Coordinates of C-alpha atoms and ligand atoms in Angstrom, one line a residue:
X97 CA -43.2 -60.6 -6.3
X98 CA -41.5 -63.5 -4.5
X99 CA -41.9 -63.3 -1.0
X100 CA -38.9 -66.0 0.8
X101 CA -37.3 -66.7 3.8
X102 CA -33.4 -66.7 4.7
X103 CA -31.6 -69.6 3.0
X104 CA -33.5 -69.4 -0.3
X105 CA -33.7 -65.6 -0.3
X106 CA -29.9 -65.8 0.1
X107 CA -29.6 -67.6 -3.2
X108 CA -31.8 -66.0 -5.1
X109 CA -29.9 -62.8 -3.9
X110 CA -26.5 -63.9 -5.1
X111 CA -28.0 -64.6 -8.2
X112 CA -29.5 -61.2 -8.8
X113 CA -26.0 -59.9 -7.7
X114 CA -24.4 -61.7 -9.8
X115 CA -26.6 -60.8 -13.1
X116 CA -26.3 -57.1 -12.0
X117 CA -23.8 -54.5 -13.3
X118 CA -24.5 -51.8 -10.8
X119 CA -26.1 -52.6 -7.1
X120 CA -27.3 -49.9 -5.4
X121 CA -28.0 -51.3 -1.4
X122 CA -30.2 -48.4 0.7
X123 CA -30.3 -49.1 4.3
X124 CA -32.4 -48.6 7.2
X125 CA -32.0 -48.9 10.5
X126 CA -33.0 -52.7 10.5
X127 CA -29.3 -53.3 9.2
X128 CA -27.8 -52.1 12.8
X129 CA -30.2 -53.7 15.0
X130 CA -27.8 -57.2 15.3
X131 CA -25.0 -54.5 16.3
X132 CA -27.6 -53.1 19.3
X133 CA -28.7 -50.0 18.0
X134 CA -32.5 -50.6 18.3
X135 CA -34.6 -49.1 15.3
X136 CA -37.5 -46.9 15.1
X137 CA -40.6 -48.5 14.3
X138 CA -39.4 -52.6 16.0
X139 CA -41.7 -52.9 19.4
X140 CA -39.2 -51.4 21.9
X141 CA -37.6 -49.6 19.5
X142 CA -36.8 -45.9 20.0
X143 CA -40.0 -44.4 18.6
X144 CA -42.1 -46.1 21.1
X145 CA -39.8 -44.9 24.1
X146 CA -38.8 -41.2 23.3
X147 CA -40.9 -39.3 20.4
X148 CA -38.4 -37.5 18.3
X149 CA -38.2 -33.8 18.7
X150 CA -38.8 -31.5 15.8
X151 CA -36.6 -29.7 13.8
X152 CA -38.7 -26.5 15.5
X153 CA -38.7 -27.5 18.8
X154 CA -35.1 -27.7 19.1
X155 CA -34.9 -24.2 17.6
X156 CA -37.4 -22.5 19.5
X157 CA -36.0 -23.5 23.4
X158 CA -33.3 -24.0 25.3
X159 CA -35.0 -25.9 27.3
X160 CA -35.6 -28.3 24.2
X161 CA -31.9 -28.3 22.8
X162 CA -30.7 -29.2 26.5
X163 CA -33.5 -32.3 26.4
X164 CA -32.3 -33.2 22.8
X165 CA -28.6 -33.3 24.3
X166 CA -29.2 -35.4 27.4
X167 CA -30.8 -38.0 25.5
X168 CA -27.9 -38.1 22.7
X169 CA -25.3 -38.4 25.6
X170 CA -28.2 -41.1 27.4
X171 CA -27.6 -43.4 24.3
X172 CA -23.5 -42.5 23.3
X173 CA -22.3 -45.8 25.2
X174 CA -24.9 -47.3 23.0
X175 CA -23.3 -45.7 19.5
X176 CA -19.8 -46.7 20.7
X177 CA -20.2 -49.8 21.4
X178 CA -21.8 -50.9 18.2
X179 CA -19.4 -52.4 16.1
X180 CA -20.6 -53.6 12.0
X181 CA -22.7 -56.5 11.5
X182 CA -23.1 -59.1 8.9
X183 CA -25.3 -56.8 6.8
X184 CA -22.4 -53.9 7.2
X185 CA -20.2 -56.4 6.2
X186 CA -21.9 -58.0 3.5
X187 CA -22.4 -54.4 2.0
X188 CA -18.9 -53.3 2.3
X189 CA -17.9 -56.8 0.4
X190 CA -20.0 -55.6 -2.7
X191 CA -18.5 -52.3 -2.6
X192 CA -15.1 -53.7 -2.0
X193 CA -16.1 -56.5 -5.2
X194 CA -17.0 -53.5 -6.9
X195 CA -20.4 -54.2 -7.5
X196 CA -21.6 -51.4 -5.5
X197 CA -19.9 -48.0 -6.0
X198 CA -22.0 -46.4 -3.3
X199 CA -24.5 -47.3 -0.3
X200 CA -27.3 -44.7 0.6
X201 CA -28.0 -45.0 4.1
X202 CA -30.8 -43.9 6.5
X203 CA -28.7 -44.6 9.1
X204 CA -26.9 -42.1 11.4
X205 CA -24.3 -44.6 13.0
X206 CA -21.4 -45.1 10.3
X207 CA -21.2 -48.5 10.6
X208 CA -20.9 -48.5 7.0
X209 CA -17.8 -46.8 7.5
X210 CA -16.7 -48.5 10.3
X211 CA -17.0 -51.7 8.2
X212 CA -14.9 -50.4 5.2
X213 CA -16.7 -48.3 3.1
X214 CA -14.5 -45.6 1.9
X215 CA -16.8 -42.4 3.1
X216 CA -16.8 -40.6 0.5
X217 CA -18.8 -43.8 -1.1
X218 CA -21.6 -43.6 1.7
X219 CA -24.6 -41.2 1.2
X220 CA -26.2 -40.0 4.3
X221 CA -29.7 -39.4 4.0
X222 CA -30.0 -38.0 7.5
X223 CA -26.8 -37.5 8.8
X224 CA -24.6 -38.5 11.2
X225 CA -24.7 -38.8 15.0
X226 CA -21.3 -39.4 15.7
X227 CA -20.4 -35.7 15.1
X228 CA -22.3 -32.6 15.7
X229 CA -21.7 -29.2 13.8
X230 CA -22.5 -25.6 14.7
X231 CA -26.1 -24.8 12.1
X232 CA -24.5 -21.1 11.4
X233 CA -21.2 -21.2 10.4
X234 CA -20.9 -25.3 10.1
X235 CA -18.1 -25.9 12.8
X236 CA -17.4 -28.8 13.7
X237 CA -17.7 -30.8 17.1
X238 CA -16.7 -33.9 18.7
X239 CA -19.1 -35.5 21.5
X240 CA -16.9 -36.0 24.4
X241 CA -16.6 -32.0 24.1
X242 CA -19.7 -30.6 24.0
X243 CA -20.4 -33.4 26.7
X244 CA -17.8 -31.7 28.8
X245 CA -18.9 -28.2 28.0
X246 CA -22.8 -28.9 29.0
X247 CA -21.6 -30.1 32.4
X248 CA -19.6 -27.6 32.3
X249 CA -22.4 -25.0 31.8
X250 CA -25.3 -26.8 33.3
X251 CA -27.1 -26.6 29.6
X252 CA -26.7 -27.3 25.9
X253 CA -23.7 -25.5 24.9
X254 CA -23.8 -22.9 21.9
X255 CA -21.2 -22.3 19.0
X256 CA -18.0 -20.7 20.6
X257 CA -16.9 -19.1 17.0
X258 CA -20.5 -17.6 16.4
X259 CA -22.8 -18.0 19.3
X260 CA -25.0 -20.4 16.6
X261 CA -27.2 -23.5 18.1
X262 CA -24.7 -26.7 17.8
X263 CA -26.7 -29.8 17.2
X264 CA -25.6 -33.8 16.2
X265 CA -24.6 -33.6 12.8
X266 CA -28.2 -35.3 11.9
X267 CA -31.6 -34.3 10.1
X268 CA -34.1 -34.1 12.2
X269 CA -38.1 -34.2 11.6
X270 CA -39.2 -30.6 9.7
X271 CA -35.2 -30.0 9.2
X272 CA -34.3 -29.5 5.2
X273 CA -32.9 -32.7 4.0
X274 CA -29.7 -32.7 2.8
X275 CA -29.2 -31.5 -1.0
X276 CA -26.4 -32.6 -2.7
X277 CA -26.7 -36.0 -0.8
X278 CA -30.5 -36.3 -2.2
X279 CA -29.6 -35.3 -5.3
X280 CA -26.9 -37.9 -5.6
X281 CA -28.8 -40.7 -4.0
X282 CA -31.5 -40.2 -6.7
X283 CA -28.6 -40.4 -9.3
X284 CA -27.6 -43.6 -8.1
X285 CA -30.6 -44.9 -8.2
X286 CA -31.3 -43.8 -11.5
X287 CA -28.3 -45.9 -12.2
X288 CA -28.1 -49.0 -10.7
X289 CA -29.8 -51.8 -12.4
X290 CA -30.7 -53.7 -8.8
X291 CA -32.0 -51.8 -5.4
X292 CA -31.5 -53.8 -2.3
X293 CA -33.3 -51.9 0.6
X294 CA -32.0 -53.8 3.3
X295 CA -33.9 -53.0 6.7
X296 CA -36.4 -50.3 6.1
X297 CA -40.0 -50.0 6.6
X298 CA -39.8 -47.9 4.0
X299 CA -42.7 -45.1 5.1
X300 CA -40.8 -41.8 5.2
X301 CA -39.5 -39.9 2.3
X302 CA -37.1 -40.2 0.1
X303 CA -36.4 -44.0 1.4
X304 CA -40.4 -44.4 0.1
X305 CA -39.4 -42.9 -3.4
X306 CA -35.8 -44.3 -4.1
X307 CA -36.8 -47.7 -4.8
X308 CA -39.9 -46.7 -7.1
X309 CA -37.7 -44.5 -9.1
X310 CA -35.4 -47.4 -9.5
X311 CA -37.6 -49.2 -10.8
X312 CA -39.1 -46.7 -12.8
X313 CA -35.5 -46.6 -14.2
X314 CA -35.6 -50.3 -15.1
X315 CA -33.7 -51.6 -11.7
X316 CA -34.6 -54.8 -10.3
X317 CA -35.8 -54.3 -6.6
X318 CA -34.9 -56.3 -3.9
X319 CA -36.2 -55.8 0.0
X320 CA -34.8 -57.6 3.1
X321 CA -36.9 -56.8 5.8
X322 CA -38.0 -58.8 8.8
X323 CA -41.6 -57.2 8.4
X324 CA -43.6 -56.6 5.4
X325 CA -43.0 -52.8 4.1
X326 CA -44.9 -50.5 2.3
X327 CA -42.7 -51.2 -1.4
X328 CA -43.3 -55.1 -0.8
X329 CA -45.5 -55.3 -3.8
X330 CA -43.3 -53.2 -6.4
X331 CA -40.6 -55.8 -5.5
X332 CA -39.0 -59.1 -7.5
X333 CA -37.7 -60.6 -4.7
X334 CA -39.2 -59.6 -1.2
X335 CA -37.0 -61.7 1.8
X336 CA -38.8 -61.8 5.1
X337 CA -36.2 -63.1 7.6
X338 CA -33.1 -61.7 10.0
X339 CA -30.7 -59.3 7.6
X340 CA -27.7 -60.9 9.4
X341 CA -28.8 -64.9 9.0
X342 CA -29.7 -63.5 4.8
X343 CA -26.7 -61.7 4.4
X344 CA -24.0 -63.9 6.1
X345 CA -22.6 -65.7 2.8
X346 CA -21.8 -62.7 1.1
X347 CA -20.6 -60.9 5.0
X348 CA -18.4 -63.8 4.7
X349 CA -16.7 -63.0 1.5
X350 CA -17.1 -66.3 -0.4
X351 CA -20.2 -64.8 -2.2
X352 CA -18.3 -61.5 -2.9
X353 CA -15.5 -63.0 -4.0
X354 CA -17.0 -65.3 -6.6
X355 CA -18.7 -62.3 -7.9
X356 CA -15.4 -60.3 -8.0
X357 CA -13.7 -63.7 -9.8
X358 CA -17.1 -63.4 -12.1
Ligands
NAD131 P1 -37.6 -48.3 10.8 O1 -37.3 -48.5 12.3 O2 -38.8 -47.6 10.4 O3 -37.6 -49.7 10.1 C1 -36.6 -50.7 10.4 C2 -37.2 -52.0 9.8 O4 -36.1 -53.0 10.0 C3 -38.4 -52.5 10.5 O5 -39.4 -52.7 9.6 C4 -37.9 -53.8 11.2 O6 -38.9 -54.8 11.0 C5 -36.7 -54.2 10.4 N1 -35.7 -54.9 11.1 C6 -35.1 -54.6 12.3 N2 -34.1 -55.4 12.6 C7 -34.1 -56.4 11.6 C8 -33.3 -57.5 11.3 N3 -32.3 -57.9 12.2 N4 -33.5 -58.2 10.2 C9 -34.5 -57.8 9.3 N5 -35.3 -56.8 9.5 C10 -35.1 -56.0 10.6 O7 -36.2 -47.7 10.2 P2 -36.0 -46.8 9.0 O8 -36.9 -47.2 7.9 O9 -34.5 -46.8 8.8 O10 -36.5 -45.3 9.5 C11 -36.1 -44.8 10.7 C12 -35.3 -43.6 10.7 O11 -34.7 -43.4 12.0 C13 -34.1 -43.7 9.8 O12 -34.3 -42.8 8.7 C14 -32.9 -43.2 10.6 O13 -32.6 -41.9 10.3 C15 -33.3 -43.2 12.0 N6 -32.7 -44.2 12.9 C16 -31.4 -44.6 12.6 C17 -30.8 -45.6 13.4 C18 -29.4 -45.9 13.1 O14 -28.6 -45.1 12.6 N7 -29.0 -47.2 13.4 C19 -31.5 -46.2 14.4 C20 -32.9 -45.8 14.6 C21 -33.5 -44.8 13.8
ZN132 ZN1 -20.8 -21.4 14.7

Protein backbone atom coordinates (compact mmCIF):
# COMPACT_ATOMS: atom_id res chain seq x y z
CA UNK A 1 0.00 0.00 0.00
CA UNK A 2 1.18 3.52 -1.04
CA UNK A 3 -0.41 6.06 0.74
CA UNK A 4 0.17 9.87 -1.36
CA UNK A 5 -1.01 13.09 -1.63
CA UNK A 6 -2.50 15.06 -4.80
CA UNK A 7 0.20 15.83 -7.26
CA UNK A 8 2.06 12.46 -6.96
CA UNK A 9 -1.11 10.40 -6.49
CA UNK A 10 -2.18 12.11 -9.77
CA UNK A 11 0.76 10.53 -11.57
CA UNK A 12 0.83 7.50 -10.20
CA UNK A 13 -2.94 7.33 -11.22
CA UNK A 14 -2.42 8.12 -14.87
CA UNK A 15 0.03 5.54 -14.89
CA UNK A 16 -2.22 2.82 -13.48
CA UNK A 17 -4.76 4.14 -16.14
CA UNK A 18 -2.73 3.93 -18.55
CA UNK A 19 -1.35 0.15 -17.89
CA UNK A 20 -5.12 -0.80 -17.42
CA UNK A 21 -7.46 -2.39 -20.06
CA UNK A 22 -10.68 -2.07 -18.21
CA UNK A 23 -11.18 0.80 -15.26
CA UNK A 24 -13.97 0.29 -13.25
CA UNK A 25 -14.37 3.98 -11.06
CA UNK A 26 -17.14 3.37 -7.98
CA UNK A 27 -18.14 6.56 -6.43
CA UNK A 28 -19.24 7.86 -3.25
CA UNK A 29 -20.61 10.82 -2.26
CA UNK A 30 -17.11 12.44 -1.59
CA UNK A 31 -17.10 12.94 -5.60
CA UNK A 32 -20.10 15.59 -5.36
CA UNK A 33 -19.04 17.45 -2.37
CA UNK A 34 -16.86 20.27 -4.64
CA UNK A 35 -20.43 20.55 -6.58
CA UNK A 36 -22.19 21.33 -2.83
CA UNK A 37 -23.94 18.36 -2.17
CA UNK A 38 -22.49 17.69 1.34
CA UNK A 39 -21.89 13.82 2.06
CA UNK A 40 -22.83 11.65 4.79
CA UNK A 41 -20.25 10.80 7.13
CA UNK A 42 -17.91 14.65 6.48
CA UNK A 43 -18.50 16.80 9.94
CA UNK A 44 -21.65 18.78 8.84
CA UNK A 45 -22.54 16.43 6.52
CA UNK A 46 -26.05 15.19 6.26
CA UNK A 47 -25.86 12.28 8.74
CA UNK A 48 -24.88 14.45 11.49
CA UNK A 49 -27.95 16.93 10.76
CA UNK A 50 -31.00 14.62 9.85
CA UNK A 51 -30.68 10.73 10.64
CA UNK A 52 -31.96 8.93 7.63
CA UNK A 53 -35.32 7.35 7.93
CA UNK A 54 -35.87 3.67 7.43
CA UNK A 55 -37.11 1.87 4.77
CA UNK A 56 -40.02 0.80 7.58
CA UNK A 57 -40.60 3.99 8.94
CA UNK A 58 -41.58 5.48 5.73
CA UNK A 59 -43.89 2.50 5.22
CA UNK A 60 -45.55 2.38 8.40
CA UNK A 61 -46.88 6.37 8.69
CA UNK A 62 -48.05 9.02 7.04
CA UNK A 63 -46.78 11.03 9.26
CA UNK A 64 -43.25 9.64 8.27
CA UNK A 65 -43.60 9.75 4.41
CA UNK A 66 -44.88 13.55 4.72
CA UNK A 67 -41.47 14.16 7.05
CA UNK A 68 -39.39 12.18 4.38
CA UNK A 69 -41.02 14.57 1.59
CA UNK A 70 -40.46 17.94 3.28
CA UNK A 71 -36.96 17.26 3.76
CA UNK A 72 -36.36 16.08 -0.07
CA UNK A 73 -38.20 19.33 -1.15
CA UNK A 74 -35.86 21.29 1.93
CA UNK A 75 -32.73 20.20 -0.09
CA UNK A 76 -34.15 20.25 -4.06
CA UNK A 77 -32.55 23.89 -4.65
CA UNK A 78 -29.52 22.09 -3.38
CA UNK A 79 -29.76 19.05 -6.14
CA UNK A 80 -30.46 21.57 -8.86
CA UNK A 81 -28.05 23.69 -8.45
CA UNK A 82 -25.20 21.22 -8.42
CA UNK A 83 -23.65 21.10 -11.58
CA UNK A 84 -20.44 18.08 -12.27
CA UNK A 85 -17.20 18.51 -10.85
CA UNK A 86 -13.73 17.71 -11.70
CA UNK A 87 -14.09 14.15 -10.48
CA UNK A 88 -17.51 13.84 -12.70
CA UNK A 89 -15.58 15.12 -15.33
CA UNK A 90 -12.53 13.26 -15.04
CA UNK A 91 -14.76 10.07 -14.90
CA UNK A 92 -16.87 10.81 -17.91
CA UNK A 93 -13.27 11.49 -19.85
CA UNK A 94 -12.28 7.74 -19.18
CA UNK A 95 -15.59 6.51 -20.20
CA UNK A 96 -15.57 8.88 -23.12
CA UNK A 97 -11.58 7.49 -23.82
CA UNK A 98 -13.04 4.33 -23.49
CA UNK A 99 -11.22 3.13 -20.64
CA UNK A 100 -14.16 2.85 -18.52
CA UNK A 101 -17.30 1.20 -20.02
CA UNK A 102 -19.27 1.80 -16.89
CA UNK A 103 -19.23 3.84 -13.42
CA UNK A 104 -21.03 2.31 -10.36
CA UNK A 105 -22.13 4.95 -8.25
CA UNK A 106 -23.34 5.39 -4.61
CA UNK A 107 -24.51 8.47 -5.49
CA UNK A 108 -28.23 9.56 -5.92
CA UNK A 109 -27.55 12.94 -7.88
CA UNK A 110 -26.69 12.02 -11.59
CA UNK A 111 -24.05 14.12 -11.91
CA UNK A 112 -22.45 11.38 -13.69
CA UNK A 113 -25.01 11.92 -16.20
CA UNK A 114 -25.12 15.33 -16.16
CA UNK A 115 -21.36 15.26 -17.01
CA UNK A 116 -21.72 12.88 -20.06
CA UNK A 117 -22.09 9.55 -19.18
CA UNK A 118 -24.43 7.93 -21.42
CA UNK A 119 -27.00 6.42 -18.59
CA UNK A 120 -27.40 3.37 -19.55
CA UNK A 121 -23.38 3.17 -18.70
CA UNK A 122 -23.99 4.39 -14.96
CA UNK A 123 -24.98 1.78 -12.30
CA UNK A 124 -26.96 3.05 -9.43
CA UNK A 125 -26.38 1.43 -6.30
CA UNK A 126 -29.04 3.36 -4.46
CA UNK A 127 -30.93 5.16 -6.78
CA UNK A 128 -31.77 8.29 -7.89
CA UNK A 129 -33.19 11.41 -6.24
CA UNK A 130 -33.96 13.35 -9.08
CA UNK A 131 -37.09 11.26 -9.87
CA UNK A 132 -39.46 9.45 -7.63
CA UNK A 133 -41.69 6.34 -8.73
CA UNK A 134 -44.92 4.90 -7.35
CA UNK A 135 -43.42 1.31 -5.11
CA UNK A 136 -46.73 -0.65 -6.58
CA UNK A 137 -47.03 -0.33 -9.99
CA UNK A 138 -43.52 1.65 -10.69
CA UNK A 139 -45.00 5.03 -12.15
CA UNK A 140 -43.17 7.48 -12.55
CA UNK A 141 -42.95 11.08 -11.10
CA UNK A 142 -41.26 14.29 -11.56
CA UNK A 143 -40.49 16.61 -8.33
CA UNK A 144 -41.96 19.84 -9.10
CA UNK A 145 -45.32 17.60 -9.27
CA UNK A 146 -45.68 15.81 -6.34
CA UNK A 147 -44.25 19.20 -4.84
CA UNK A 148 -47.37 20.74 -6.15
CA UNK A 149 -49.66 17.93 -5.19
CA UNK A 150 -48.40 17.86 -1.32
CA UNK A 151 -49.28 21.58 -1.05
CA UNK A 152 -51.96 20.84 -2.71
CA UNK A 153 -53.14 18.17 -0.25
CA UNK A 154 -51.47 19.35 2.93
CA UNK A 155 -49.46 15.81 3.01
CA UNK A 156 -47.35 13.30 1.06
CA UNK A 157 -49.24 12.50 -1.93
CA UNK A 158 -50.12 8.81 -2.96
CA UNK A 159 -50.04 7.08 -6.48
CA UNK A 160 -52.98 8.47 -8.61
CA UNK A 161 -53.05 5.17 -10.92
CA UNK A 162 -53.01 2.77 -7.81
CA UNK A 163 -53.29 4.48 -4.56
CA UNK A 164 -49.44 2.92 -3.86
CA UNK A 165 -46.91 5.04 -1.49
CA UNK A 166 -44.81 7.27 -4.11
CA UNK A 167 -41.29 7.83 -2.78
CA UNK A 168 -37.77 9.49 -4.54
CA UNK A 169 -36.69 6.98 -6.81
CA UNK A 170 -33.88 5.98 -4.09
CA UNK A 171 -32.92 2.97 -1.68
CA UNK A 172 -33.31 3.69 1.41
CA UNK A 173 -31.88 1.97 4.87
CA UNK A 174 -33.80 -1.75 5.27
CA UNK A 175 -35.14 -1.19 1.56
CA UNK A 176 -33.99 -4.29 -0.88
CA UNK A 177 -31.17 -3.10 -2.98
CA UNK A 178 -31.49 -3.01 -6.29
CA UNK A 179 -30.94 -6.54 -8.29
CA UNK A 180 -30.02 -6.38 -11.65
CA UNK A 181 -27.90 -3.19 -10.84
CA UNK A 182 -26.02 -5.35 -7.94
CA UNK A 183 -25.67 -8.03 -10.05
CA UNK A 184 -24.08 -6.06 -12.81
CA UNK A 185 -21.95 -3.93 -10.56
CA UNK A 186 -20.37 -7.20 -9.25
CA UNK A 187 -19.88 -8.24 -12.99
CA UNK A 188 -17.95 -5.25 -13.65
CA UNK A 189 -16.02 -5.63 -11.02
CA UNK A 190 -15.24 -8.99 -11.70
CA UNK A 191 -14.02 -7.51 -14.88
CA UNK A 192 -12.08 -4.61 -14.62
CA UNK A 193 -8.47 -5.06 -14.03
CA UNK A 194 -8.23 -1.51 -11.82
CA UNK A 195 -11.03 -0.23 -9.16
CA UNK A 196 -10.80 3.38 -8.45
CA UNK A 197 -13.23 4.13 -5.40
CA UNK A 198 -13.25 7.65 -5.61
CA UNK A 199 -14.85 9.35 -2.42
CA UNK A 200 -16.21 6.65 -0.23
CA UNK A 201 -15.69 5.71 3.28
CA UNK A 202 -16.30 2.61 2.19
CA UNK A 203 -18.36 1.09 5.42
CA UNK A 204 -21.79 0.12 4.02
CA UNK A 205 -22.49 -2.84 1.83
CA UNK A 206 -21.86 -3.61 -1.30
CA UNK A 207 -19.43 -0.34 -1.70
CA UNK A 208 -17.42 -2.50 1.33
CA UNK A 209 -17.38 -5.73 -0.89
CA UNK A 210 -16.85 -4.36 -4.61
CA UNK A 211 -13.43 -3.48 -4.25
CA UNK A 212 -12.39 -6.80 -2.28
CA UNK A 213 -13.95 -8.82 -5.00
CA UNK A 214 -11.94 -6.92 -7.47
CA UNK A 215 -9.22 -7.71 -6.13
CA UNK A 216 -10.03 -11.05 -5.36
CA UNK A 217 -10.49 -11.07 -9.30
CA UNK A 218 -6.94 -9.84 -9.82
CA UNK A 219 -7.83 -5.87 -10.17
CA UNK A 220 -5.53 -3.38 -9.06
CA UNK A 221 -7.31 -1.07 -6.38
CA UNK A 222 -7.08 2.35 -6.16
CA UNK A 223 -8.81 4.74 -3.39
CA UNK A 224 -9.13 8.57 -3.43
CA UNK A 225 -10.46 9.61 -0.36
CA UNK A 226 -9.72 12.68 1.73
CA UNK A 227 -9.96 10.37 4.94
CA UNK A 228 -8.55 7.00 5.56
CA UNK A 229 -11.33 4.27 4.72
CA UNK A 230 -11.97 0.96 5.86
CA UNK A 231 -10.34 -0.85 2.28
CA UNK A 232 -7.10 1.43 2.78
CA UNK A 233 -4.98 -1.47 3.47
CA UNK A 234 -6.24 -3.89 0.56
CA UNK A 235 -5.13 -0.99 -1.69
CA UNK A 236 -1.93 -0.32 -4.19
CA UNK A 237 -2.28 3.07 -4.37
CA UNK A 238 -4.24 4.89 -1.45
CA UNK A 239 -4.48 9.04 -2.32
CA UNK A 240 -5.32 11.06 0.70
CA UNK A 241 -6.09 14.54 -0.78
CA UNK A 242 -9.21 16.73 -2.43
CA UNK A 243 -10.85 14.37 -5.41
CA UNK A 244 -11.15 17.59 -7.50
CA UNK A 245 -7.27 18.98 -7.04
CA UNK A 246 -6.30 14.67 -7.81
CA UNK A 247 -8.45 14.38 -10.53
CA UNK A 248 -8.12 17.68 -12.45
CA UNK A 249 -5.52 16.56 -15.23
CA UNK A 250 -7.49 13.85 -16.48
CA UNK A 251 -11.11 16.39 -15.84
CA UNK A 252 -9.20 18.40 -18.10
CA UNK A 253 -8.85 16.01 -20.88
CA UNK A 254 -5.12 16.09 -21.56
CA UNK A 255 -4.71 12.85 -19.48
CA UNK A 256 -7.71 11.22 -21.23
CA UNK A 257 -6.69 12.05 -24.38
CA UNK A 258 -3.22 10.67 -24.25
CA UNK A 259 -4.64 7.60 -22.97
CA UNK A 260 -7.19 7.47 -25.86
CA UNK A 261 -3.98 8.37 -28.40
CA UNK A 262 -2.31 5.28 -26.27
P1 LIG B 1 -19.70 8.92 2.96
O1 LIG B 1 -20.28 10.24 3.34
O2 LIG B 1 -19.78 7.80 3.90
O3 LIG B 1 -18.17 9.10 2.59
C1 LIG B 1 -17.75 10.13 1.76
C2 LIG B 1 -16.24 10.20 1.89
O4 LIG B 1 -15.78 11.17 0.96
C3 LIG B 1 -15.77 10.63 3.26
O5 LIG B 1 -14.86 9.67 3.77
C4 LIG B 1 -15.08 11.97 3.02
O6 LIG B 1 -13.89 12.10 3.76
C5 LIG B 1 -14.75 11.92 1.55
N1 LIG B 1 -14.75 13.21 0.87
C6 LIG B 1 -15.71 14.16 0.88
N2 LIG B 1 -15.40 15.17 0.06
C7 LIG B 1 -14.17 14.88 -0.46
C8 LIG B 1 -13.32 15.52 -1.39
N3 LIG B 1 -13.64 16.70 -1.95
N4 LIG B 1 -12.14 14.94 -1.70
C9 LIG B 1 -11.79 13.74 -1.13
N5 LIG B 1 -12.58 13.07 -0.27
C10 LIG B 1 -13.76 13.63 0.05
O7 LIG B 1 -20.33 8.58 1.57
P2 LIG B 1 -20.61 7.19 0.88
O8 LIG B 1 -19.51 6.23 1.16
O9 LIG B 1 -20.93 7.51 -0.51
O10 LIG B 1 -21.90 6.65 1.65
C11 LIG B 1 -22.99 7.50 1.89
C12 LIG B 1 -24.29 7.08 1.21
O11 LIG B 1 -25.16 8.20 1.26
C13 LIG B 1 -24.14 6.79 -0.25
O12 LIG B 1 -24.31 5.44 -0.42
C14 LIG B 1 -25.24 7.58 -0.95
O13 LIG B 1 -26.33 6.75 -1.27
C15 LIG B 1 -25.76 8.54 0.03
N6 LIG B 1 -25.43 9.96 -0.27
C16 LIG B 1 -25.39 10.39 -1.57
C17 LIG B 1 -25.07 11.70 -1.86
C18 LIG B 1 -25.03 12.13 -3.30
O14 LIG B 1 -25.74 11.55 -4.13
N7 LIG B 1 -24.20 13.11 -3.68
C19 LIG B 1 -24.75 12.59 -0.83
C20 LIG B 1 -24.81 12.12 0.50
C21 LIG B 1 -25.15 10.79 0.76
ZN1 LIG C 1 -48.97 3.27 -8.53
Amino acid sequence: MIVTDAKEGGLRLVAMIEAAARVLPFTGAGISTESGIPDFRSPGGLWSRNRPIDFQDFLSSQAMRDEAWQRRFAIDATFRAARPGRGHRAVAALWRAGKADTVVTQNIDNLHQDAGVAPESVIELHGNTSYATCLDCGLRYEIPAVKARFERLGHAPACEACGGFVKTATISFGQPMPEAAMRRAVAAASDCDLFLAIGSSLVVWPAAGLPLHARKHGARLAILNREPTEMDEAADLVIRADIGDTLQSIAEGAAAAGLEEG
